[in-house]
Amino acid sequence: MRIKNGFVLRTILGENVVTGEGLEQVNFSKLITLNDTAAFLWKELEGKEFDVDAMTALLTGNYEVEEAVARADSEKLCNQWKEMGLIEG
């Protein structure tokens, strides 16, 4: 998987917000905000190929979380990003 080109993580008024750059990415009907952990993953994965295993490793390597919990959270976040059209592959 890979984060699609044209999406950028920005901090706006203290919130982590994914914005689209370019007219093909503009959709004013929804705003995508990420919590600090999801924003950490976005920053680490941006521009790279990744999978749930890579996301899980990042979480367990940087947070005190059990692997099973990190894997479940990674799968859920991956599915959400796919549904929103933020990642491909």
XYZ file of C-alpha atoms in Angstrom:
89
model
C 0.000 0.000 0.000
C 0.977 3.597 -0.366
C -0.494 6.987 0.539
C -1.877 8.520 -2.651
C -0.084 11.484 -4.145
C -1.843 14.759 -3.549
C -2.722 14.254 0.108
C -0.742 16.157 2.734
C -0.872 16.133 6.527
C -1.015 19.625 8.016
C -1.510 21.006 11.500
C -4.353 23.514 11.509
C -5.288 25.195 14.786
C -3.607 22.362 16.682
C -5.445 19.612 14.767
C -3.844 17.049 12.429
C -5.716 17.439 9.143
C -5.217 15.650 5.837
C -5.762 18.023 2.939
C -5.808 17.446 -0.789
C -3.529 19.364 -3.097
C -4.684 19.827 -6.666
C -8.209 20.077 -7.979
C -8.674 16.300 -8.346
C -8.227 15.896 -4.569
C -10.544 18.695 -3.463
C -13.699 17.539 -1.719
C -15.181 20.125 0.601
C -17.870 17.767 1.883
C -15.558 16.154 4.437
C -12.609 17.070 6.572
C -10.184 14.313 7.551
C -8.629 14.722 10.968
C -6.145 12.329 12.531
C -5.327 11.780 16.174
C -1.667 12.084 17.197
C -0.967 8.361 16.750
C -2.498 8.212 13.265
C -0.594 11.393 12.342
C 2.636 9.746 13.554
C 1.944 6.760 11.294
C 1.103 9.033 8.350
C 4.408 10.917 8.727
C 6.401 7.687 8.985
C 4.664 6.036 6.018
C 4.377 8.971 3.631
C 6.215 8.285 0.379
C 6.842 4.620 1.243
C 5.309 1.266 0.475
C 3.815 -0.238 3.641
C 1.515 -2.912 5.003
C -0.202 -3.702 8.284
C 2.974 -5.400 9.556
C 4.970 -2.193 9.031
C 2.312 -0.134 10.798
C 2.234 -2.600 13.684
C 6.026 -2.470 14.012
C 5.964 1.329 14.122
C 3.343 1.318 16.858
C 5.032 -1.308 19.026
C 8.429 0.340 18.514
C 7.260 3.784 19.566
C 4.402 3.217 22.014
C 3.814 0.918 24.948
C 1.188 -1.247 23.279
C 0.727 -4.981 22.907
C 1.320 -6.340 19.418
C -2.221 -7.727 19.112
C -3.706 -4.314 19.952
C -1.298 -2.539 17.577
C -2.189 -4.958 14.766
C -5.931 -4.542 15.291
C -5.571 -0.747 15.344
C -3.376 -0.828 12.217
C -5.902 -2.956 10.320
C -8.744 -0.655 11.327
C -6.826 2.476 10.312
C -5.792 0.911 6.991
C -9.407 0.071 6.220
C -10.523 3.589 7.107
C -7.847 5.158 4.906
C -8.847 2.854 2.032
C -12.529 3.765 2.407
C -11.629 7.469 2.374
C -9.513 7.002 -0.742
C -6.290 8.105 0.946
C -4.230 5.004 0.121
C -3.846 2.710 -2.837
C -2.570 -0.791 -3.318
